Steps between C-alpha positions, in 0.01 A plus 500: 500500500628446145442171320869419540481559875180299517669200336815532710295510821303191396164679479406427139239229439528209256233338284564206267251340263533189286300583188437277202770657284712695747607487861507859620635668811441854619637702789275783626565796729294637789277683249423168329690608191705242305869587528671190357401200289623160393367234266550158345330386180369146468235291325304197606560177310268217400658189650315172436174690472562709813558876497786548743810691610794286619575538871862585417384787280269626776800522732728644233238754396451628855873540558562661160211741550629600844853539364362730229329705771828528692673613182236769446546622860877511456485690170240752620617563855851361529414283801458131576159353577557307823167537678150640463217584737258231380437275204237293330473230233225474242449263209249374248218345702383142529687201364667209674846474653516163680782403737591204721613519865856584392389788274560305179277603212287197410362606160574797271330824607149501354414863428168683476512458122431126508151376418552138604280478810153515347370191678618616844381855443151387400465255790620747762282780365197272523580365849574845642233680294777752453714574194833314517696584182732260325808704587439500878746303711229275643389408146854394416527310828171315456570426133834345597311281749242402237782419258665286771829680447792339678617821666188529717636240743801726569316833507570719802456863389315683223580862417418771254811654345489805731453286811790275395743788451387654830569166670849490346573849631345485847445133583132582566229295331243782467302673227299820455125455494467617139747240375352239737157554343652361178606184679179411684181694586557728800267654755535825694455505877195681642712793617670520159847489654603150395428238236549129446414221259126429514455224765174372350669451163802339666268244659336429165839465335635266766187282469546442128551123447830546320633725778378271780679212331837672550648341811722798585323675791682827426340519155269789593464849361625673821811280500576515130425866430667811654340684792277792393596854605337839445660806341699692757600199708860403571584196291851439633848636443777431253716216631875473453444226241223706341726803468768288332237344274377842384847655482773236454768770537434502874452877515133486607432497872258259670217602734300713255120466555286369215126546450268214393577380145227587253379408154513734203127565534550638851793718402301623202220609732748674729676667207173639365336595832218254436442320831182676613144379428367595153848568362659293230826457317631338187846356458581454134828359376589145399175394666207723593268501795244734646420526870185652646472532879154372585237671712310169534532141382418416140155347446641193326820298468685525168774233493765568240379855438480697825743421781451626854828603661586777747678830537824496703285588802243227443206667322321279242584572138343382176786414268487440126833341409610437141816313410572703188530872433788679329726200439388439142508860383848528652609230254350695211666828599833320537449350152436845352813630672704210362378582149604864531832408662568262210423766239670780691796343686595827673143558621504698826131481590459348847268209575289732714449737208373214284231423754406865544478578130323181389245503782435873454448434128215267597292804601457562124337159445159439344216461748467130408880446507479440125333164554812349661499241778773365727537276802788552743479151653863409565356267763154380597226741604255355752250784475428418135538124547851419375751271671770592249537779249607580145582863414306587186452783255203478264356733236229486239580529130378862489652614830678833527840363596680811627749544783251714695229233476749223577633670813154590632396138446800386704422750776132401507560125499727547804180595688254255343498235772505770770185658359330158484559462874410859589163461329405268788568775755306750292204261496532461878479877540828521693566871573839639400568861590855513367732278301875542481748340265859386529732310270648523155163529323460849650830643380327676209196725488340259255525214750318703763228597250451140384473368854235761582307396188521131587405554868225750414613741771763761574841341555783691663873452517696669776842647433630201696322246275822408322663405831269200536534202731841547663403854597169374639694239698732766639193701605369197692841463664486867598155445651632212709802707606275781620287257698815357658608849605160568656477155657144456363313523172404861564327563167332289236683429177254706293549797732878464484494492119259794468669730749867420476572345162252633245394833654672712236532245222430623146251298296424472129149381416323383187123497470319233305476684166187407305685433170758274665231319703317430173825391338580258780146362504518429126832322548379312809198361315735373227737367770229291669366363169852413385580282801401203283806580284723495807344172609572342163861620514551355849352166396681468168831688520 
């Protein structure tokens, strides 16, 4: 069956992911190959001290992204997209979308980027003896209670972004276990076939004095948060209203099955075939996080540094999440492009070529990066102790200020906080047999080499690495569709990925080269010592 016939017969599969800077949609065929794409570019805004995206823009972005996908289908295949075999929604994890009983948004969407829940995070981590990061939904919920925010009295539902969009499309208040593990700690059943919010922690939460004082008897985690589902389960079907919400033209048919909505961490694991024990993956773009599937529990709890979440099928994962990665060096590359465009008005060099050439040039840098130092803190960075950030570039009076040294410094600083967190796992002796990368950081050979140097191990990027989250979401939708056809979950997710998706996938790998490891270590020592400069900037600027 050709791709055109596949689309016409409604057998293509849809994945959509709400990323930090783009909403992306992908349609895949029965060989799991992307055949059409759509996108919408956006940026979060700082509104009264809260990093947010307006609800109207969330809706507009989804519809514009889907319309762009339809346009791509029409231009490539000359057909209308009216149905697909299955679909799935993914989005940046964590955060706080709070609604009343009539589905009115009570406060602006509080995204993962906010570092405003320190008190709640610390108290919950201590009470649970379990790391509860500031960006988790329960931290936002508890902080709002501690702050005695007016909206708490009207609160009926709390969602992550993916769970909210899924609810709008299907009417089902459910969430995939990976995304759920960024709302509240979860626990896997003894047979490994289901998961739920940890009942012991729920009891401790409900017994907190501030929570007990709330007279609303429905103010409980099971009532407020979506129901937890495992990868492969049916999470509902597209309703008539949902179809019109996604495609206002009315061309999309209702009744299409959707898989459990997932967070970008889960889709990153699926997209890099990193859901089995001892595997790991790194997603590096606007933010950066590493995920290592654990063989056993960590010896200690590391609040604010190591999170414990799960794979889409419920396996425990040690997660090092950093708020900042390539955002700052994107600004610098755009500045350099603006300079050239100003001097050469008819300049034809594409934005992509600027990135490729400047980052590749960094391979010529001095081992010590010429004595340069930078911090990419567009927002706070919990791992290194910052509630807010100030992007900085610093050099000594005798520094070798070259473009190669500058660009390597920007590439290295994108991984500084990540390395600080990973050092904990290295000290714990956590075994990692393979690590795969996905995201914009890996678009150049230099990026792959630098990540290997920073992680001190071989890092690989599959030929599909550039497809990222929406492709990983489509893969999870395909997994659910296969289970629906069989009537049971006839194979584990890891087996499905290994055998059917990644069996013949080409991979490019970079070993941890001794010279680059030394170069990163020199920079990282300077990076850790220079945090006092960042602290002074945050306090005084």
